Short mmCIF file of C-alpha atoms in Angstrom, two decimals:
data_model
loop_
_atom_site.label_atom_id
_atom_site.label_comp_id
_atom_site.label_asym_id
_atom_site.label_seq_id
_atom_site.Cartn_x
_atom_site.Cartn_y
_atom_site.Cartn_z
CA MET A 1 0.67 5.75 5.05
CA ALA A 2 -0.82 6.27 8.47
CA ARG A 3 -2.19 2.85 9.28
CA LEU A 4 -0.14 0.17 11.00
CA THR A 5 3.14 1.86 10.18
CA THR A 6 6.21 -0.03 11.27
CA SER A 7 6.40 1.83 14.56
CA ALA A 8 3.09 0.27 15.49
CA LEU A 9 4.64 -3.18 15.31
CA ALA A 10 6.16 -2.79 18.73
CA SER A 11 2.77 -2.93 20.38
CA GLY A 12 2.08 -6.46 19.14
CA SER A 13 -0.96 -7.70 17.27
CA PRO A 14 -3.75 -5.13 17.04
CA GLN A 15 -7.16 -6.01 18.37
CA ARG A 16 -10.03 -6.58 16.00
CA PRO A 17 -12.78 -3.97 16.55
CA ALA A 18 -15.95 -5.88 17.36
CA SER A 19 -18.08 -3.51 15.30
CA TRP A 20 -15.77 -3.23 12.33
CA GLY A 21 -16.16 -5.13 9.11
CA ALA A 22 -16.36 -8.78 8.21
CA PRO A 23 -13.91 -11.43 9.41
CA ALA A 24 -12.21 -11.26 6.04
CA ILE A 25 -11.16 -7.66 6.71
CA TRP A 26 -9.50 -8.73 9.92
CA LEU A 27 -7.69 -11.51 8.07
CA LEU A 28 -6.05 -8.83 5.94
CA LEU A 29 -4.22 -7.69 9.03
CA CYS A 30 -3.62 -11.08 10.63
CA CYS A 31 -2.21 -12.81 7.54
CA ALA A 32 0.85 -10.55 7.56
CA SER A 33 2.26 -11.14 11.02
CA ILE A 34 3.21 -8.19 13.13
CA THR A 35 6.90 -9.10 13.05
CA LEU A 36 8.95 -8.71 9.91
CA ALA A 37 10.64 -12.06 10.54
CA SER A 38 7.36 -13.89 10.05
CA THR A 39 6.48 -12.53 6.64
CA ALA A 40 7.80 -15.57 4.81
CA GLY A 41 4.85 -17.56 6.10
CA CYS A 42 2.46 -15.20 4.31
CA ARG A 43 4.17 -15.36 0.93
CA THR A 44 1.78 -16.47 -1.77
CA GLU A 45 3.75 -16.13 -5.00
CA PRO A 46 1.74 -16.28 -8.22
CA LEU A 47 3.18 -17.87 -11.33
CA ALA A 48 6.43 -16.36 -12.61
CA ASN A 49 6.28 -12.59 -12.21
CA GLN A 50 9.74 -11.69 -10.93
CA ALA A 51 11.21 -8.46 -12.29
CA THR A 52 14.64 -9.33 -13.64
CA GLU A 53 17.50 -6.97 -14.36
CA ASN A 54 17.11 -6.70 -18.13
CA ALA A 55 13.76 -8.28 -18.97
CA PRO A 56 10.94 -5.95 -20.06
CA PRO A 57 7.64 -5.98 -18.18
CA PRO A 58 5.11 -8.56 -19.36
CA PRO A 59 2.27 -7.32 -21.57
CA ASP A 60 -0.91 -6.15 -19.92
CA ALA A 61 -3.69 -8.68 -19.47
CA ARG A 62 -6.26 -8.79 -22.23
CA ARG A 63 -9.36 -6.73 -21.53
CA GLU A 64 -11.65 -9.77 -21.54
CA LEU A 65 -9.55 -11.17 -18.69
CA LYS A 66 -8.79 -7.95 -16.87
CA ARG A 67 -12.47 -7.11 -16.41
CA LEU A 68 -12.87 -10.31 -14.38
CA ILE A 69 -9.86 -9.79 -12.08
CA GLY A 70 -10.66 -8.85 -8.50
CA GLU A 71 -11.79 -9.84 -5.03
CA TYR A 72 -15.16 -11.49 -4.61
CA GLY A 73 -17.11 -12.50 -1.54
CA ALA A 74 -18.29 -11.59 1.92
CA ASP A 75 -17.45 -12.70 5.44
CA ASP A 76 -15.34 -15.89 5.24
CA ASP A 77 -16.27 -16.78 1.65
CA TRP A 78 -13.64 -15.09 -0.50
CA VAL A 79 -12.01 -15.81 -3.82
CA THR A 80 -9.27 -13.87 -5.61
CA VAL A 81 -9.31 -13.96 -9.41
CA TYR A 82 -6.02 -12.96 -11.02
CA GLU A 83 -4.01 -13.21 -14.23
CA ALA A 84 -0.67 -14.92 -14.75
CA ASP A 85 1.02 -15.66 -18.07
CA GLY A 86 -2.09 -14.61 -19.99
CA GLN A 87 -4.38 -17.00 -18.11
CA LEU A 88 -6.90 -16.57 -15.30
CA PHE A 89 -6.45 -18.23 -11.93
CA ALA A 90 -8.51 -18.36 -8.74
CA ASP A 91 -7.37 -18.62 -5.14
CA GLY A 92 -9.62 -19.11 -2.13
CA LEU A 93 -12.94 -20.77 -1.36
CA GLY A 94 -11.35 -24.19 -1.63
CA LEU A 95 -9.30 -23.30 -4.71
CA HIS A 96 -5.52 -22.98 -4.62
CA HIS A 97 -4.04 -21.07 -7.56
CA ALA A 98 -6.44 -22.99 -9.78
CA HIS A 99 -6.25 -22.45 -13.53
CA LEU A 100 -9.58 -21.28 -14.98
CA ARG A 101 -10.41 -22.84 -18.33
CA PRO A 102 -12.96 -20.88 -20.39
CA THR A 103 -16.09 -22.76 -21.38
CA ALA A 104 -18.02 -19.68 -22.56
CA THR A 105 -17.49 -15.89 -22.65
CA THR A 106 -18.03 -15.46 -18.90
CA GLN A 107 -17.94 -19.07 -17.75
CA PHE A 108 -14.98 -21.15 -16.61
CA SER A 109 -14.23 -24.46 -15.05
CA THR A 110 -11.29 -25.76 -13.08
CA ASP A 111 -10.05 -29.12 -11.97
CA ASP A 112 -8.54 -28.31 -8.58
CA GLY A 113 -7.26 -31.67 -7.44
CA SER A 114 -10.20 -34.04 -7.28
CA THR A 115 -12.82 -31.29 -7.44
CA VAL A 116 -14.21 -29.66 -10.58
CA GLN A 117 -15.49 -26.18 -9.90
CA ARG A 118 -17.57 -24.07 -12.27
CA LEU A 119 -17.36 -20.29 -12.23
CA ARG A 120 -19.79 -17.90 -13.91
CA PHE A 121 -19.19 -14.14 -13.89
CA GLU A 122 -21.91 -11.48 -13.95
CA LEU A 123 -21.09 -8.30 -15.89
CA GLN A 124 -22.43 -4.75 -15.69
CA ALA A 125 -23.47 -2.83 -18.80
CA GLN A 126 -19.88 -1.55 -19.28
CA GLY A 127 -18.59 -5.10 -19.22
CA GLN A 128 -16.94 -5.11 -15.78
CA ALA A 129 -17.59 -8.08 -13.50
CA THR A 130 -19.89 -7.42 -10.55
CA ALA A 131 -20.10 -10.95 -9.12
CA VAL A 132 -18.96 -14.50 -9.64
CA GLU A 133 -20.82 -17.70 -8.95
CA VAL A 134 -18.56 -20.48 -7.67
CA GLY A 135 -20.05 -23.93 -7.24
CA GLY A 136 -23.52 -22.44 -7.02
CA LYS A 137 -22.54 -19.76 -4.48
CA ARG A 138 -22.82 -16.12 -5.66
CA LEU A 139 -20.01 -13.83 -4.49
CA PRO A 140 -20.26 -10.07 -5.15
CA GLU A 141 -17.21 -8.13 -6.32
CA ARG A 142 -15.75 -6.20 -3.38
CA ASP A 143 -13.61 -3.09 -3.02
CA VAL A 144 -12.77 -3.54 0.65
CA GLY A 145 -10.26 -0.68 0.67
CA LYS A 146 -12.92 1.77 -0.48
CA GLU A 147 -15.36 0.42 2.11
CA VAL A 148 -12.86 0.90 4.95
CA VAL A 149 -12.06 4.48 3.88
CA GLU A 150 -15.77 5.30 3.75
CA ARG A 151 -16.15 4.00 7.31
CA ILE A 152 -13.23 6.09 8.53
CA GLN A 153 -14.40 9.25 6.80
CA SER A 154 -17.98 8.81 8.00
CA GLY A 155 -16.82 8.98 11.60
CA ALA A 156 -13.78 11.24 11.24
CA GLU A 157 -13.34 14.35 13.35
CA THR A 158 -12.86 17.10 10.76
CA HIS A 159 -12.79 20.24 12.93
CA LEU A 160 -9.38 21.30 11.72
CA ASP A 161 -9.55 24.56 13.64
CA GLN A 162 -9.33 22.44 16.80
CA LEU A 163 -7.49 19.38 15.56
CA ARG A 164 -4.25 21.00 14.40
CA PRO A 165 -3.71 23.36 17.37
CA ALA A 166 -4.32 20.50 19.82
CA ALA A 167 -1.80 18.28 18.03
CA LEU A 168 0.78 21.07 17.83
CA ALA A 169 0.41 21.71 21.55
CA ALA A 170 1.07 18.06 22.43
CA ALA A 171 4.55 16.64 23.01
CA PRO A 172 6.11 13.61 21.29
CA PRO A 173 7.01 10.62 23.48
CA SER A 174 10.22 10.84 25.47
CA GLU A 175 13.17 8.82 24.14
CA PRO A 176 16.90 8.37 24.82
CA PRO A 177 19.19 10.76 22.92
CA PRO A 178 19.52 9.76 19.24
CA ARG A 179 22.76 8.45 17.78
CA ARG A 180 22.54 10.87 14.85
CA ALA A 181 21.39 14.44 14.53
CA ALA A 182 18.56 15.16 12.10
CA ASP A 183 19.65 16.22 8.63
CA LEU A 184 16.52 16.29 6.49
CA VAL A 185 16.94 16.72 2.74
CA ASP A 186 14.28 17.90 0.30
CA LEU A 187 13.74 14.91 -2.01
CA SER A 188 12.84 17.13 -4.95
CA THR A 189 16.49 18.28 -5.00
CA VAL A 190 17.99 14.78 -5.02
CA ASP A 191 17.26 13.63 -8.57
CA PRO A 192 15.22 15.17 -11.41
CA ALA A 193 13.39 11.84 -11.90
CA ILE A 194 11.95 12.02 -8.38
CA LYS A 195 8.49 13.60 -8.52
CA LEU A 196 6.00 14.41 -5.77
CA ASP A 197 2.33 13.57 -5.32
CA ILE A 198 1.92 14.35 -1.63
CA ARG A 199 -1.56 13.10 -0.79
CA TYR A 200 -1.67 14.45 2.76
CA ALA A 201 -1.26 17.99 1.46
CA SER A 202 -4.60 17.62 -0.34
CA SER A 203 -7.99 16.07 0.30
CA ASN A 204 -7.04 13.05 -1.84
CA ASN A 205 -6.25 10.80 1.12
CA PHE A 206 -8.01 8.35 3.41
CA MET A 207 -8.98 11.12 5.86
CA GLY A 208 -10.56 13.29 3.15
CA PHE A 209 -8.94 16.60 4.14
CA PRO A 210 -5.42 18.14 4.03
CA LEU A 211 -3.08 17.52 6.97
CA TYR A 212 0.14 19.09 5.62
CA GLU A 213 0.38 22.84 5.09
CA ARG A 214 2.19 22.34 1.77
CA PRO A 215 3.30 19.46 -0.48
CA ALA A 216 6.86 18.46 0.38
CA ALA A 217 8.97 15.36 1.00
CA TYR A 218 12.04 15.12 3.21
CA MET A 219 14.28 12.27 4.36
CA GLN A 220 17.43 12.00 6.45
CA ARG A 221 20.46 12.54 4.23
CA PRO A 222 21.71 8.91 4.03
CA ALA A 223 18.20 7.72 3.14
CA ALA A 224 17.74 10.55 0.62
CA GLU A 225 21.06 9.73 -1.05
CA ALA A 226 20.11 6.04 -1.21
CA LEU A 227 16.80 7.01 -2.79
CA GLY A 228 18.71 9.06 -5.36
CA ARG A 229 20.69 5.96 -6.31
CA VAL A 230 17.44 4.03 -6.71
CA ALA A 231 16.09 6.77 -8.98
CA HIS A 232 19.27 6.75 -11.07
CA SER A 233 19.10 2.97 -11.49
CA LEU A 234 15.41 3.00 -12.43
CA ALA A 235 15.92 5.80 -14.95
CA ARG A 236 18.08 3.43 -17.02
CA LYS A 237 15.03 1.16 -17.25
CA GLY A 238 12.69 4.02 -18.17
CA TYR A 239 11.00 4.62 -14.81
CA GLY A 240 11.00 7.30 -12.14
CA LEU A 241 9.96 7.49 -8.49
CA LEU A 242 6.71 9.18 -7.47
CA ILE A 243 6.68 10.12 -3.78
CA HIS A 244 3.42 10.13 -1.83
CA ASP A 245 4.88 10.72 1.64
CA ALA A 246 8.21 10.71 3.47
CA TYR A 247 9.08 12.60 6.67
CA ARG A 248 5.92 13.19 8.66
CA PRO A 249 5.94 15.57 11.62
CA TRP A 250 4.85 13.82 14.79
CA PHE A 251 1.94 16.20 15.30
CA VAL A 252 0.43 14.95 12.02
CA THR A 253 0.64 11.38 13.30
CA LYS A 254 -1.32 12.61 16.31
CA MET A 255 -3.83 14.30 14.01
CA PHE A 256 -4.36 10.97 12.24
CA TRP A 257 -4.99 9.30 15.58
CA ASP A 258 -7.26 12.01 16.98
CA ALA A 259 -9.32 12.35 13.78
CA THR A 260 -9.80 8.61 13.22
CA PRO A 261 -12.74 6.90 14.93
CA PRO A 262 -11.49 4.73 17.83
CA ALA A 263 -12.85 1.59 16.13
CA ALA A 264 -10.44 2.28 13.24
CA HIS A 265 -7.31 2.93 15.31
CA ILE A 266 -5.86 -0.36 14.07
CA TYR A 267 -5.31 1.43 10.75
CA VAL A 268 -3.24 4.36 12.08
CA ALA A 269 0.05 4.67 13.94
CA ASP A 270 -0.10 5.25 17.69
CA PRO A 271 1.46 8.66 18.44
CA SER A 272 2.58 7.42 21.86
CA GLN A 273 5.17 5.33 19.98
CA GLY A 274 5.84 7.56 16.99
CA SER A 275 6.64 6.16 13.56
CA ARG A 276 9.54 5.73 11.17
CA HIS A 277 7.94 8.42 9.04
CA ASN A 278 8.42 10.74 12.04
CA ARG A 279 12.12 9.88 12.05
CA GLY A 280 12.55 10.80 8.39
CA CYS A 281 13.47 7.26 7.40
CA ALA A 282 10.26 5.97 5.80
CA VAL A 283 8.93 6.73 2.34
CA ASP A 284 5.68 5.92 0.54
CA LEU A 285 6.19 5.79 -3.21
CA THR A 286 5.43 4.18 -6.54
CA LEU A 287 6.82 4.14 -10.09
CA TYR A 288 5.94 6.26 -13.08
CA ASP A 289 6.83 5.92 -16.74
CA LEU A 290 9.45 8.49 -17.76
CA LYS A 291 8.11 8.78 -21.32
CA SER A 292 4.44 9.26 -20.52
CA GLY A 293 4.83 10.76 -17.05
CA GLN A 294 2.00 8.49 -15.86
CA PRO A 295 2.14 6.27 -12.77
CA VAL A 296 2.39 2.57 -13.52
CA GLU A 297 -0.51 0.35 -12.53
CA MET A 298 0.11 -1.64 -9.35
CA THR A 299 -1.90 -4.42 -7.72
CA GLY A 300 -3.75 -1.93 -5.52
CA ARG A 301 -4.12 1.77 -4.79
CA TYR A 302 -1.87 3.79 -2.51
CA ASP A 303 -3.24 3.82 1.05
CA GLU A 304 -5.69 1.07 0.19
CA MET A 305 -6.75 -0.75 3.34
CA SER A 306 -7.23 -4.22 1.91
CA ARG A 307 -5.35 -7.43 1.15
CA ARG A 308 -4.39 -5.92 -2.23
CA SER A 309 -1.88 -3.77 -0.30
CA PHE A 310 0.18 -6.75 0.85
CA ALA A 311 3.68 -6.73 -0.63
CA ASP A 312 3.15 -10.36 -1.69
CA TYR A 313 -0.52 -10.19 -2.68
CA VAL A 314 -1.18 -12.92 -5.22
CA GLY A 315 -3.82 -11.02 -7.21
CA GLY A 316 -3.83 -8.48 -10.01
CA THR A 317 -1.97 -9.06 -13.27
CA SER A 318 1.49 -10.31 -14.16
CA ARG A 319 2.39 -6.79 -15.29
CA GLN A 320 1.21 -5.17 -12.05
CA ARG A 321 3.12 -7.66 -9.93
CA TRP A 322 6.20 -7.18 -12.12
CA PHE A 323 6.22 -3.43 -11.44
CA ARG A 324 5.61 -4.02 -7.73
CA ASP A 325 8.57 -6.42 -7.70
CA LEU A 326 10.76 -3.97 -9.63
CA LEU A 327 10.07 -1.26 -7.07
CA ARG A 328 10.78 -3.60 -4.19
CA THR A 329 14.03 -5.08 -5.55
CA SER A 330 15.29 -1.62 -6.53
CA MET A 331 14.63 -0.23 -3.05
CA GLU A 332 16.02 -3.25 -1.23
CA SER A 333 19.25 -2.99 -3.23
CA GLU A 334 19.94 0.35 -1.52
CA GLY A 335 19.18 -0.55 2.10
CA PHE A 336 15.40 -0.13 2.24
CA SER A 337 12.98 -2.82 3.41
CA VAL A 338 9.34 -3.09 2.42
CA TYR A 339 6.62 -3.03 5.05
CA PRO A 340 4.87 -6.37 4.36
CA GLN A 341 1.34 -5.00 4.56
CA GLU A 342 1.96 -2.03 2.23
CA TRP A 343 3.74 -2.50 -1.09
CA TRP A 344 4.45 1.25 -1.27
CA HIS A 345 6.02 1.72 2.20
CA PHE A 346 9.78 1.33 2.65
CA ASP A 347 11.96 1.91 5.73
CA TYR A 348 15.62 2.83 5.57
CA LYS A 349 18.05 0.62 7.47
CA ASP A 350 19.31 3.36 9.84
CA TRP A 351 15.89 4.53 11.06
CA SER A 352 16.64 3.74 14.72
CA ASP A 353 19.54 6.22 14.77
CA TYR A 354 17.20 9.21 14.57
CA ALA A 355 14.82 10.87 16.96
CA ILE A 356 11.11 11.44 16.38
CA GLY A 357 10.84 14.74 14.53
CA ASN A 358 8.13 17.36 14.90
CA ARG A 359 9.27 20.29 12.73
CA THR A 360 6.60 21.54 10.37
CA PHE A 361 7.15 21.77 6.63
CA SER A 362 7.00 25.55 6.94
CA GLU A 363 9.84 25.47 9.47
CA LEU A 364 11.89 23.19 7.22
CA GLN A 365 11.26 25.45 4.21
CA SER A 366 12.54 28.51 6.06
CA HIS A 367 15.59 26.70 7.44
#
């Protein structure tokens, strides 16, 4: 996606906007350190959810549990409720992966060390949890990612008649000559199980308006061939790859930056540095079921600006984490590495060999 792409890592830790969000939102960014080497310190593995070579995915969580799963709280008081092995657990607010034992339909208790905590969920008319009371403290259910997107869109510059021409007229940052010449390949030609859902060619994205002139996905040939091998391997397990974004012309990165309110610049890549998307060596993707054609359910939405986007986020369900792990292990087996703050974003190992690209999709189509 646009925010904090791997190229932005070079600038060091981003600064927290004084007027933006609660401290918990900032912790989403600070927990995953800005260097890839430090990600091990953020790993918060839930109970067994590793995707193995031949094992099927675990069953989905029961509805009576799934309706309670989520993020609850405000400011520094947060608790994550998640499912593992058919049981509910809570993490945060003094609890550490604590098993929740049901005492009534919407009431639970836990013995977390020497402390017994009682949890009581509030449900809406449709049965979905809207809040949880923990030790007498009421915590509302939160969709932080949706809140952040609403903030960005409320202040976004949407005058596309000015935004695009200005970005096209600008020049990418100067760099030394690349070690390899660009050789972008249309991903739709690589493997029939690779499908496209290019969000930035529609209004279904965090900006709320189209930024690409047409839906397309390109990667440098070695990366595209590696992605084809991933697709072939996953097809044997019954899954395909659904691409949300790949090569991104530099001018679009500048459009992200120019259209985003300055207070939200921590969420988008700095065009003065470019991004690995610009080099044709990054891809945003998920899995879909080959039989149904439907995307699998992950721990969070694509482009969601919340802790649920972390590659090692503890929450969600065993099944969601299993699919997230399957995607990650499949990609890593072919030379890709996950961006620790976005489960869907993968960089190919040879990204530094290529220059920042700025050719439009129309130019690539006519080539």
